[in-house]
Each structure stands twice: as structure tokens, then as C-alpha cells.
JSON list of C-alpha atoms in Angstrom, two decimals:
[
{"chain": "K", "resi": 5, "resn": "MET", "atom": "CA", "xyz": [-0.06, 0.00, 0.01]},
{"chain": "K", "resi": 6, "resn": "LYS", "atom": "CA", "xyz": [2.73, 2.41, 1.02]},
{"chain": "K", "resi": 7, "resn": "ASN", "atom": "CA", "xyz": [4.69, 1.70, -2.18]},
{"chain": "K", "resi": 8, "resn": "LEU", "atom": "CA", "xyz": [1.56, 2.44, -4.31]},
{"chain": "K", "resi": 9, "resn": "ILE", "atom": "CA", "xyz": [1.11, 5.80, -2.73]},
{"chain": "K", "resi": 10, "resn": "ILE", "atom": "CA", "xyz": [4.72, 6.70, -3.05]},
{"chain": "K", "resi": 11, "resn": "ILE", "atom": "CA", "xyz": [4.55, 5.97, -6.75]},
{"chain": "K", "resi": 12, "resn": "ALA", "atom": "CA", "xyz": [1.38, 7.78, -7.58]},
{"chain": "K", "resi": 13, "resn": "PHE", "atom": "CA", "xyz": [1.16, 10.69, -5.24]},
{"chain": "K", "resi": 14, "resn": "ILE", "atom": "CA", "xyz": [4.61, 12.25, -4.76]},
{"chain": "K", "resi": 15, "resn": "THR", "atom": "CA", "xyz": [4.72, 15.91, -3.66]},
{"chain": "K", "resi": 16, "resn": "LEU", "atom": "CA", "xyz": [5.26, 18.71, -6.11]},
{"chain": "K", "resi": 17, "resn": "GLY", "atom": "CA", "xyz": [6.40, 22.28, -6.68]},
{"chain": "K", "resi": 18, "resn": "PHE", "atom": "CA", "xyz": [7.75, 23.26, -10.13]},
{"chain": "K", "resi": 19, "resn": "THR", "atom": "CA", "xyz": [11.46, 23.86, -10.16]},
{"chain": "K", "resi": 20, "resn": "SER", "atom": "CA", "xyz": [13.49, 24.22, -13.37]},
{"chain": "K", "resi": 21, "resn": "PHE", "atom": "CA", "xyz": [17.00, 22.72, -13.54]},
{"chain": "K", "resi": 22, "resn": "ALA", "atom": "CA", "xyz": [19.57, 23.56, -16.21]},
{"chain": "K", "resi": 23, "resn": "GLN", "atom": "CA", "xyz": [20.02, 19.98, -17.12]},
{"chain": "K", "resi": 24, "resn": "ASN", "atom": "CA", "xyz": [16.32, 19.49, -17.94]},
{"chain": "K", "resi": 25, "resn": "ASP", "atom": "CA", "xyz": [15.23, 18.93, -21.53]},
{"chain": "K", "resi": 26, "resn": "ALA", "atom": "CA", "xyz": [13.35, 21.99, -22.73]},
{"chain": "K", "resi": 27, "resn": "LYS", "atom": "CA", "xyz": [10.80, 19.95, -24.70]},
{"chain": "K", "resi": 28, "resn": "ALA", "atom": "CA", "xyz": [10.26, 17.77, -21.60]},
{"chain": "K", "resi": 29, "resn": "GLU", "atom": "CA", "xyz": [9.71, 20.78, -19.44]},
{"chain": "K", "resi": 30, "resn": "THR", "atom": "CA", "xyz": [7.25, 22.43, -21.79]},
{"chain": "K", "resi": 31, "resn": "LEU", "atom": "CA", "xyz": [5.18, 19.08, -22.10]},
{"chain": "K", "resi": 32, "resn": "LEU", "atom": "CA", "xyz": [5.11, 18.65, -18.26]},
{"chain": "K", "resi": 33, "resn": "LYS", "atom": "CA", "xyz": [3.97, 22.23, -17.75]},
{"chain": "K", "resi": 34, "resn": "GLU", "atom": "CA", "xyz": [1.16, 21.57, -20.22]},
{"chain": "K", "resi": 35, "resn": "VAL", "atom": "CA", "xyz": [0.18, 18.48, -18.26]},
{"chain": "K", "resi": 36, "resn": "SER", "atom": "CA", "xyz": [0.15, 20.51, -14.98]},
{"chain": "K", "resi": 37, "resn": "THR", "atom": "CA", "xyz": [-1.87, 23.34, -16.36]},
{"chain": "K", "resi": 38, "resn": "LYS", "atom": "CA", "xyz": [-4.42, 20.83, -17.74]},
{"chain": "K", "resi": 39, "resn": "ILE", "atom": "CA", "xyz": [-4.75, 18.95, -14.43]},
{"chain": "K", "resi": 40, "resn": "LYS", "atom": "CA", "xyz": [-5.09, 22.13, -12.38]},
{"chain": "K", "resi": 41, "resn": "SER", "atom": "CA", "xyz": [-7.91, 23.40, -14.68]},
{"chain": "K", "resi": 42, "resn": "TYR", "atom": "CA", "xyz": [-10.34, 20.69, -13.57]},
{"chain": "K", "resi": 43, "resn": "LYS", "atom": "CA", "xyz": [-12.70, 21.14, -10.61]},
{"chain": "K", "resi": 44, "resn": "ASN", "atom": "CA", "xyz": [-12.43, 17.35, -9.79]},
{"chain": "K", "resi": 45, "resn": "ILE", "atom": "CA", "xyz": [-10.85, 14.20, -11.21]},
{"chain": "K", "resi": 46, "resn": "SER", "atom": "CA", "xyz": [-12.06, 10.61, -11.06]},
{"chain": "K", "resi": 47, "resn": "LEU", "atom": "CA", "xyz": [-9.62, 7.85, -11.78]},
{"chain": "K", "resi": 48, "resn": "ASP", "atom": "CA", "xyz": [-9.70, 4.12, -12.10]},
{"chain": "K", "resi": 49, "resn": "PHE", "atom": "CA", "xyz": [-6.32, 2.53, -12.14]},
{"chain": "K", "resi": 50, "resn": "LYS", "atom": "CA", "xyz": [-4.33, -0.63, -12.18]},
{"chain": "K", "resi": 51, "resn": "TYR", "atom": "CA", "xyz": [-1.28, -1.12, -9.98]},
{"chain": "K", "resi": 52, "resn": "GLU", "atom": "CA", "xyz": [1.48, -3.67, -10.65]},
{"chain": "K", "resi": 53, "resn": "LEU", "atom": "CA", "xyz": [4.60, -4.55, -8.62]},
{"chain": "K", "resi": 54, "resn": "ASN", "atom": "CA", "xyz": [7.35, -6.83, -9.83]},
{"chain": "K", "resi": 55, "resn": "ASN", "atom": "CA", "xyz": [10.61, -7.92, -8.32]},
{"chain": "K", "resi": 56, "resn": "LEU", "atom": "CA", "xyz": [12.04, -10.88, -10.17]},
{"chain": "K", "resi": 57, "resn": "SER", "atom": "CA", "xyz": [14.93, -11.43, -7.65]},
{"chain": "K", "resi": 58, "resn": "GLU", "atom": "CA", "xyz": [12.54, -11.65, -4.72]},
{"chain": "K", "resi": 59, "resn": "ASN", "atom": "CA", "xyz": [9.96, -13.60, -6.86]},
{"chain": "K", "resi": 60, "resn": "ILE", "atom": "CA", "xyz": [7.32, -10.99, -6.00]},
{"chain": "K", "resi": 61, "resn": "LYS", "atom": "CA", "xyz": [4.51, -10.02, -8.30]},
{"chain": "K", "resi": 62, "resn": "GLN", "atom": "CA", "xyz": [1.40, -8.18, -7.16]},
{"chain": "K", "resi": 63, "resn": "GLU", "atom": "CA", "xyz": [-1.45, -6.65, -9.25]},
{"chain": "K", "resi": 64, "resn": "THR", "atom": "CA", "xyz": [-4.52, -4.83, -8.04]},
{"chain": "K", "resi": 65, "resn": "ARG", "atom": "CA", "xyz": [-7.00, -2.08, -9.02]},
{"chain": "K", "resi": 66, "resn": "GLY", "atom": "CA", "xyz": [-8.19, 1.00, -7.25]},
{"chain": "K", "resi": 67, "resn": "ASP", "atom": "CA", "xyz": [-10.00, 4.20, -7.79]},
{"chain": "K", "resi": 68, "resn": "VAL", "atom": "CA", "xyz": [-9.77, 7.79, -6.48]},
{"chain": "K", "resi": 69, "resn": "VAL", "atom": "CA", "xyz": [-11.76, 10.99, -6.71]},
{"chain": "K", "resi": 70, "resn": "ILE", "atom": "CA", "xyz": [-9.87, 14.21, -6.14]},
{"chain": "K", "resi": 71, "resn": "GLU", "atom": "CA", "xyz": [-11.18, 17.70, -5.57]},
{"chain": "K", "resi": 72, "resn": "SER", "atom": "CA", "xyz": [-8.59, 20.25, -4.63]},
{"chain": "K", "resi": 73, "resn": "GLU", "atom": "CA", "xyz": [-6.88, 18.93, -1.49]},
{"chain": "K", "resi": 74, "resn": "LYS", "atom": "CA", "xyz": [-9.69, 16.46, -0.73]},
{"chain": "K", "resi": 75, "resn": "TYR", "atom": "CA", "xyz": [-9.82, 12.97, -1.87]},
{"chain": "K", "resi": 76, "resn": "LYS", "atom": "CA", "xyz": [-11.39, 9.56, -1.54]},
{"chain": "K", "resi": 77, "resn": "LEU", "atom": "CA", "xyz": [-9.21, 6.60, -2.35]},
{"chain": "K", "resi": 78, "resn": "ASN", "atom": "CA", "xyz": [-10.04, 2.89, -2.52]},
{"chain": "K", "resi": 79, "resn": "ILE", "atom": "CA", "xyz": [-7.23, 0.32, -2.79]},
{"chain": "K", "resi": 80, "resn": "LEU", "atom": "CA", "xyz": [-6.52, -3.07, -1.51]},
{"chain": "K", "resi": 81, "resn": "GLY", "atom": "CA", "xyz": [-9.78, -3.18, 0.35]},
{"chain": "K", "resi": 82, "resn": "VAL", "atom": "CA", "xyz": [-9.04, 0.02, 2.35]},
{"chain": "K", "resi": 83, "resn": "THR", "atom": "CA", "xyz": [-10.74, 3.41, 1.91]},
{"chain": "K", "resi": 84, "resn": "ARG", "atom": "CA", "xyz": [-8.93, 6.63, 2.56]},
{"chain": "K", "resi": 85, "resn": "ILE", "atom": "CA", "xyz": [-10.98, 9.82, 3.05]},
{"chain": "K", "resi": 86, "resn": "PHE", "atom": "CA", "xyz": [-9.29, 13.21, 3.39]},
{"chain": "K", "resi": 87, "resn": "ASP", "atom": "CA", "xyz": [-11.63, 16.10, 4.06]},
{"chain": "K", "resi": 88, "resn": "GLY", "atom": "CA", "xyz": [-9.00, 18.77, 3.83]},
{"chain": "K", "resi": 89, "resn": "LYS", "atom": "CA", "xyz": [-8.06, 18.59, 7.44]},
{"chain": "K", "resi": 90, "resn": "THR", "atom": "CA", "xyz": [-8.27, 15.00, 8.68]},
{"chain": "K", "resi": 91, "resn": "LEU", "atom": "CA", "xyz": [-7.41, 11.70, 7.10]},
{"chain": "K", "resi": 92, "resn": "TYR", "atom": "CA", "xyz": [-9.69, 8.66, 7.84]},
{"chain": "K", "resi": 93, "resn": "THR", "atom": "CA", "xyz": [-8.36, 5.19, 6.85]},
{"chain": "K", "resi": 94, "resn": "ILE", "atom": "CA", "xyz": [-11.12, 2.64, 7.03]},
{"chain": "K", "resi": 95, "resn": "SER", "atom": "CA", "xyz": [-10.25, -1.14, 6.97]},
{"chain": "K", "resi": 96, "resn": "PRO", "atom": "CA", "xyz": [-13.23, -3.36, 6.97]},
{"chain": "K", "resi": 97, "resn": "GLU", "atom": "CA", "xyz": [-11.05, -6.41, 7.31]},
{"chain": "K", "resi": 98, "resn": "ASP", "atom": "CA", "xyz": [-9.65, -5.15, 10.58]},
{"chain": "K", "resi": 99, "resn": "GLU", "atom": "CA", "xyz": [-12.86, -3.41, 11.59]},
{"chain": "K", "resi": 100, "resn": "GLU", "atom": "CA", "xyz": [-10.71, -0.35, 12.27]},
{"chain": "K", "resi": 101, "resn": "VAL", "atom": "CA", "xyz": [-10.66, 3.34, 11.48]},
{"chain": "K", "resi": 102, "resn": "THR", "atom": "CA", "xyz": [-7.43, 5.18, 11.85]},
{"chain": "K", "resi": 103, "resn": "ILE", "atom": "CA", "xyz": [-7.73, 8.95, 12.21]},
{"chain": "K", "resi": 104, "resn": "SER", "atom": "CA", "xyz": [-4.87, 11.35, 11.65]},
{"chain": "K", "resi": 105, "resn": "SER", "atom": "CA", "xyz": [-4.32, 14.95, 10.85]},
{"chain": "K", "resi": 106, "resn": "ASP", "atom": "CA", "xyz": [-2.79, 16.02, 7.52]},
{"chain": "K", "resi": 107, "resn": "ASN", "atom": "CA", "xyz": [0.97, 15.87, 7.90]},
{"chain": "K", "resi": 108, "resn": "THR", "atom": "CA", "xyz": [2.13, 18.02, 4.95]},
{"chain": "K", "resi": 109, "resn": "GLU", "atom": "CA", "xyz": [5.34, 19.01, 6.61]},
{"chain": "K", "resi": 110, "resn": "ASP", "atom": "CA", "xyz": [6.63, 15.37, 6.39]},
{"chain": "K", "resi": 111, "resn": "GLU", "atom": "CA", "xyz": [8.22, 14.92, 3.09]},
{"chain": "K", "resi": 112, "resn": "SER", "atom": "CA", "xyz": [7.47, 11.13, 3.15]},
{"chain": "K", "resi": 113, "resn": "THR", "atom": "CA", "xyz": [3.65, 11.97, 3.33]},
{"chain": "K", "resi": 114, "resn": "ILE", "atom": "CA", "xyz": [2.31, 11.34, -0.11]},
{"chain": "K", "resi": 115, "resn": "THR", "atom": "CA", "xyz": [-1.36, 12.21, -0.74]},
{"chain": "K", "resi": 116, "resn": "PRO", "atom": "CA", "xyz": [-3.67, 11.63, -3.78]},
{"chain": "K", "resi": 117, "resn": "SER", "atom": "CA", "xyz": [-4.35, 15.49, -3.93]},
{"chain": "K", "resi": 118, "resn": "LYS", "atom": "CA", "xyz": [-0.84, 15.71, -5.45]},
{"chain": "K", "resi": 119, "resn": "MET", "atom": "CA", "xyz": [-1.53, 12.95, -7.94]},
{"chain": "K", "resi": 120, "resn": "LEU", "atom": "CA", "xyz": [-0.51, 13.46, -11.59]},
{"chain": "K", "resi": 121, "resn": "SER", "atom": "CA", "xyz": [1.85, 16.26, -10.68]},
{"chain": "K", "resi": 122, "resn": "PHE", "atom": "CA", "xyz": [4.58, 14.74, -8.62]},
{"chain": "K", "resi": 123, "resn": "TYR", "atom": "CA", "xyz": [7.29, 15.44, -11.18]},
{"chain": "K", "resi": 124, "resn": "GLU", "atom": "CA", "xyz": [7.54, 19.16, -10.48]},
{"chain": "K", "resi": 125, "resn": "ASP", "atom": "CA", "xyz": [10.20, 18.92, -7.82]},
{"chain": "K", "resi": 126, "resn": "GLY", "atom": "CA", "xyz": [13.36, 16.84, -7.06]},
{"chain": "K", "resi": 127, "resn": "TYR", "atom": "CA", "xyz": [13.72, 15.41, -10.55]},
{"chain": "K", "resi": 128, "resn": "ALA", "atom": "CA", "xyz": [15.79, 16.14, -13.60]},
{"chain": "K", "resi": 129, "resn": "TYR", "atom": "CA", "xyz": [13.86, 15.10, -16.80]},
{"chain": "K", "resi": 130, "resn": "LYS", "atom": "CA", "xyz": [14.22, 14.45, -20.51]},
{"chain": "K", "resi": 131, "resn": "MET", "atom": "CA", "xyz": [12.14, 13.20, -23.37]},
{"chain": "K", "resi": 132, "resn": "ASP", "atom": "CA", "xyz": [12.23, 9.47, -23.81]},
{"chain": "K", "resi": 133, "resn": "ILE", "atom": "CA", "xyz": [10.57, 6.95, -26.26]},
{"chain": "K", "resi": 134, "resn": "VAL", "atom": "CA", "xyz": [7.19, 7.38, -27.95]},
{"chain": "K", "resi": 135, "resn": "GLN", "atom": "CA", "xyz": [4.85, 4.38, -28.08]},
{"chain": "K", "resi": 136, "resn": "THR", "atom": "CA", "xyz": [1.52, 3.77, -29.65]},
{"chain": "K", "resi": 137, "resn": "ILE", "atom": "CA", "xyz": [-0.71, 1.92, -27.09]},
{"chain": "K", "resi": 138, "resn": "LYS", "atom": "CA", "xyz": [-4.33, 1.04, -27.99]},
{"chain": "K", "resi": 139, "resn": "GLY", "atom": "CA", "xyz": [-4.19, 3.61, -30.68]},
{"chain": "K", "resi": 140, "resn": "ARG", "atom": "CA", "xyz": [-3.01, 6.37, -28.44]},
{"chain": "K", "resi": 141, "resn": "LYS", "atom": "CA", "xyz": [0.32, 8.07, -28.92]},
{"chain": "K", "resi": 142, "resn": "ILE", "atom": "CA", "xyz": [2.14, 8.03, -25.56]},
{"chain": "K", "resi": 143, "resn": "GLN", "atom": "CA", "xyz": [5.20, 10.19, -25.09]},
{"chain": "K", "resi": 144, "resn": "TYR", "atom": "CA", "xyz": [7.48, 9.14, -22.21]},
{"chain": "K", "resi": 145, "resn": "VAL", "atom": "CA", "xyz": [9.47, 11.51, -20.15]},
{"chain": "K", "resi": 146, "resn": "LYS", "atom": "CA", "xyz": [12.36, 9.96, -18.06]},
{"chain": "K", "resi": 147, "resn": "LEU", "atom": "CA", "xyz": [12.79, 11.40, -14.58]},
{"chain": "K", "resi": 148, "resn": "ASN", "atom": "CA", "xyz": [15.94, 10.99, -12.57]},
{"chain": "K", "resi": 149, "resn": "PRO", "atom": "CA", "xyz": [15.99, 11.90, -8.89]},
{"chain": "K", "resi": 150, "resn": "ILE", "atom": "CA", "xyz": [18.25, 14.83, -7.98]},
{"chain": "K", "resi": 151, "resn": "ASP", "atom": "CA", "xyz": [19.00, 13.10, -4.70]},
{"chain": "K", "resi": 152, "resn": "THR", "atom": "CA", "xyz": [21.72, 10.56, -5.36]},
{"chain": "K", "resi": 153, "resn": "ASN", "atom": "CA", "xyz": [20.72, 8.74, -2.25]},
{"chain": "K", "resi": 154, "resn": "ALA", "atom": "CA", "xyz": [17.12, 8.17, -3.43]},
{"chain": "K", "resi": 155, "resn": "GLU", "atom": "CA", "xyz": [15.82, 4.68, -3.51]},
{"chain": "K", "resi": 156, "resn": "ILE", "atom": "CA", "xyz": [14.33, 5.37, -6.98]},
{"chain": "K", "resi": 157, "resn": "LYS", "atom": "CA", "xyz": [16.64, 4.71, -9.85]},
{"chain": "K", "resi": 158, "resn": "HIS", "atom": "CA", "xyz": [14.37, 6.51, -12.49]},
{"chain": "K", "resi": 159, "resn": "ILE", "atom": "CA", "xyz": [10.69, 7.03, -13.43]},
{"chain": "K", "resi": 160, "resn": "LEU", "atom": "CA", "xyz": [9.06, 6.85, -16.69]},
{"chain": "K", "resi": 161, "resn": "LEU", "atom": "CA", "xyz": [6.06, 9.05, -17.13]},
{"chain": "K", "resi": 162, "resn": "GLY", "atom": "CA", "xyz": [3.68, 8.22, -20.00]},
{"chain": "K", "resi": 163, "resn": "ILE", "atom": "CA", "xyz": [1.74, 11.23, -21.27]},
{"chain": "K", "resi": 164, "resn": "ASP", "atom": "CA", "xyz": [-1.05, 11.05, -23.92]},
{"chain": "K", "resi": 165, "resn": "ALA", "atom": "CA", "xyz": [0.18, 13.36, -26.58]},
{"chain": "K", "resi": 166, "resn": "THR", "atom": "CA", "xyz": [-3.33, 14.44, -27.56]},
{"chain": "K", "resi": 167, "resn": "THR", "atom": "CA", "xyz": [-5.18, 14.91, -24.13]},
{"chain": "K", "resi": 168, "resn": "LYS", "atom": "CA", "xyz": [-1.96, 15.84, -22.20]},
{"chain": "K", "resi": 169, "resn": "HIS", "atom": "CA", "xyz": [-3.33, 13.41, -19.48]},
{"chain": "K", "resi": 170, "resn": "ILE", "atom": "CA", "xyz": [-0.92, 10.98, -17.64]},
{"chain": "K", "resi": 171, "resn": "TYR", "atom": "CA", "xyz": [-1.42, 7.46, -19.03]},
{"chain": "K", "resi": 172, "resn": "ASN", "atom": "CA", "xyz": [0.94, 5.58, -16.70]},
{"chain": "K", "resi": 173, "resn": "LEU", "atom": "CA", "xyz": [3.91, 5.80, -14.29]},
{"chain": "K", "resi": 174, "resn": "ILE", "atom": "CA", "xyz": [6.75, 3.25, -14.30]},
{"chain": "K", "resi": 175, "resn": "GLU", "atom": "CA", "xyz": [9.12, 3.46, -11.26]},
{"chain": "K", "resi": 176, "resn": "VAL", "atom": "CA", "xyz": [12.25, 1.40, -11.24]},
{"chain": "K", "resi": 177, "resn": "GLY", "atom": "CA", "xyz": [13.97, 1.11, -7.88]},
{"chain": "K", "resi": 178, "resn": "LYS", "atom": "CA", "xyz": [17.55, 0.52, -7.10]},
{"chain": "K", "resi": 179, "resn": "ASN", "atom": "CA", "xyz": [16.65, -2.77, -5.51]},
{"chain": "K", "resi": 180, "resn": "GLY", "atom": "CA", "xyz": [15.33, -4.13, -8.65]},
{"chain": "K", "resi": 181, "resn": "THR", "atom": "CA", "xyz": [11.66, -3.48, -8.00]},
{"chain": "K", "resi": 182, "resn": "LYS", "atom": "CA", "xyz": [9.52, -2.26, -10.96]},
{"chain": "K", "resi": 183, "resn": "THR", "atom": "CA", "xyz": [6.10, -0.67, -10.11]},
{"chain": "K", "resi": 184, "resn": "THR", "atom": "CA", "xyz": [3.62, 0.53, -12.73]},
{"chain": "K", "resi": 185, "resn": "LEU", "atom": "CA", "xyz": [0.50, 2.49, -12.18]},
{"chain": "K", "resi": 186, "resn": "THR", "atom": "CA", "xyz": [-1.74, 2.60, -15.34]},
{"chain": "K", "resi": 187, "resn": "VAL", "atom": "CA", "xyz": [-4.83, 4.89, -15.48]},
{"chain": "K", "resi": 188, "resn": "ASN", "atom": "CA", "xyz": [-7.71, 2.94, -17.09]},
{"chain": "K", "resi": 189, "resn": "SER", "atom": "CA", "xyz": [-10.35, 5.65, -16.82]},
{"chain": "K", "resi": 190, "resn": "PHE", "atom": "CA", "xyz": [-9.80, 9.38, -16.47]},
{"chain": "K", "resi": 191, "resn": "LYS", "atom": "CA", "xyz": [-12.87, 11.50, -15.93]},
{"chain": "K", "resi": 192, "resn": "THR", "atom": "CA", "xyz": [-13.12, 15.14, -15.02]},
{"chain": "K", "resi": 193, "resn": "ASP", "atom": "CA", "xyz": [-15.65, 17.62, -13.52]},
{"chain": "K", "resi": 194, "resn": "GLN", "atom": "CA", "xyz": [-18.09, 14.90, -12.55]},
{"chain": "K", "resi": 195, "resn": "PRO", "atom": "CA", "xyz": [-21.21, 15.57, -10.43]},
{"chain": "K", "resi": 196, "resn": "ILE", "atom": "CA", "xyz": [-20.20, 14.26, -7.06]},
{"chain": "K", "resi": 197, "resn": "SER", "atom": "CA", "xyz": [-22.02, 14.01, -3.70]},
{"chain": "K", "resi": 198, "resn": "LYS", "atom": "CA", "xyz": [-21.44, 16.88, -1.15]},
{"chain": "K", "resi": 199, "resn": "THR", "atom": "CA", "xyz": [-20.71, 14.29, 1.50]},
{"chain": "K", "resi": 200, "resn": "LEU", "atom": "CA", "xyz": [-18.26, 12.34, -0.59]},
{"chain": "K", "resi": 201, "resn": "PHE", "atom": "CA", "xyz": [-15.35, 13.55, 1.46]},
{"chain": "K", "resi": 202, "resn": "THR", "atom": "CA", "xyz": [-17.19, 13.43, 4.81]},
{"chain": "K", "resi": 203, "resn": "PHE", "atom": "CA", "xyz": [-16.56, 10.61, 7.29]},
{"chain": "K", "resi": 204, "resn": "ASP", "atom": "CA", "xyz": [-19.81, 9.34, 8.78]},
{"chain": "K", "resi": 205, "resn": "LYS", "atom": "CA", "xyz": [-18.91, 7.91, 12.18]},
{"chain": "K", "resi": 206, "resn": "SER", "atom": "CA", "xyz": [-22.36, 6.40, 12.61]},
{"chain": "K", "resi": 207, "resn": "LYS", "atom": "CA", "xyz": [-21.59, 3.85, 9.91]},
{"chain": "K", "resi": 208, "resn": "TYR", "atom": "CA", "xyz": [-18.70, 2.46, 11.82]},
{"chain": "K", "resi": 209, "resn": "SER", "atom": "CA", "xyz": [-20.07, 2.21, 15.36]},
{"chain": "K", "resi": 210, "resn": "ASP", "atom": "CA", "xyz": [-18.67, -1.36, 15.68]},
{"chain": "K", "resi": 211, "resn": "TYR", "atom": "CA", "xyz": [-15.20, -0.42, 14.46]},
{"chain": "K", "resi": 212, "resn": "PHE", "atom": "CA", "xyz": [-12.21, 0.22, 16.61]},
{"chain": "K", "resi": 213, "resn": "ILE", "atom": "CA", "xyz": [-11.26, 4.03, 16.30]},
{"chain": "K", "resi": 214, "resn": "ASN", "atom": "CA", "xyz": [-7.59, 4.53, 16.30]},
{"chain": "K", "resi": 215, "resn": "ARG", "atom": "CA", "xyz": [-6.54, 8.21, 16.77]},
{"chain": "K", "resi": 216, "resn": "ILE", "atom": "CA", "xyz": [-2.80, 8.54, 16.18]},
{"chain": "K", "resi": 217, "resn": "ASP", "atom": "CA", "xyz": [-2.40, 12.22, 16.88]}
]
């Protein structure tokens, strides 16, 4: 779970470095502008993790709705609701709700509200290959961490050349782990319930409530 969130929802703040490819920088700015123009975004995605040396292979699906800083994420049987101030992690299997405040000062805290725009800080980038996938032209941008001690070797960000939406993320770790997040459905400005990002305690009266701060 942690690995998925790290891949998909890395924090962001646009910084230009001299070694960046000008074409890649222009494309990423177009993506960022497009994403920020939407009132809300609804995604269905597939997540794959592979580590051949450890014989690990995992595949799952999830979905997330994002509106500004708020989000509702479903993945691996767990629901996470962030209402802008408080994060509620609901685990039906454990019959537990974990409640915590938003910890934005912690650089390791990755949130879906930053999804699809993680590349803007901490990476040098350049244009990579172009592939045609299911009739769509996907332009890849290769991102290398500025921090030489980072656990990530590099990330390939696949961008639909027509829509300027992110199609997939491929992260290659220094430990040989390859993780891929592919967006299956990308919808914007959908009508959503006013209570979508509201935690209703009455629905979980039998759950253990774990407040961690």
C-alpha cells in the first residue's frame, strides 16, 4: 500500500534545472496546467509490482476521486478519506478506522491530492521514447532523482500526446523493484455528492477507532 502511494502521489512544486530537456519541461507544464484546470478528477487505475529477484508479483486495481486537497481513495480493500484537514483510513477487514491529521510537513507523506503532478520537484527530466498503445500516442518522459541517495533509480512518465493526461507511471527502484500505475479511466468535472469526502462515524459504530495524533 505504502509503495503504491509513493509512486502515484509524490509531492510537487515546479522547479527548473539547467540539465532539464526544454521539450520535456514544456510538455510537463502543459500537463500540470491541464490537471489544475479541472474542478475534480475521477480515476480508475491498475497497480502492478514486480521484483524478479525476490519472486514478488502483485497486481490490483483501485479508484480515487480528487477535488482540490480533498480525496477519497479505494485500494486493496481499504478506503482513505481526506476532508482537507483530517485523514480517515477505513479497514473493513480489521474493523478499524485510523484517524490522523494531515502531515504535509513530512516529506514522506504522499497524498492523492498531489496525484498526476509529482514530477515538479526533485527530478531532472528529459524526453524518452514514444509508443502507440491501444491507438494512443504515448510520449514518455524520463525522470531521474536529484538526490543521489534516493531509492528510486528512475521513473518513466507516460503522457497522452493528444489529451495531455498522464497514462501511466513506471518506477524502477535501485533494489530491482519495478512498479507500474496505469490509468484505465480518467474522468473530469463529474457531479459528486457533497458528502463524498465526509466521514460518517455512525456507519462504523462497531469499528475500533484509532486516533494517532
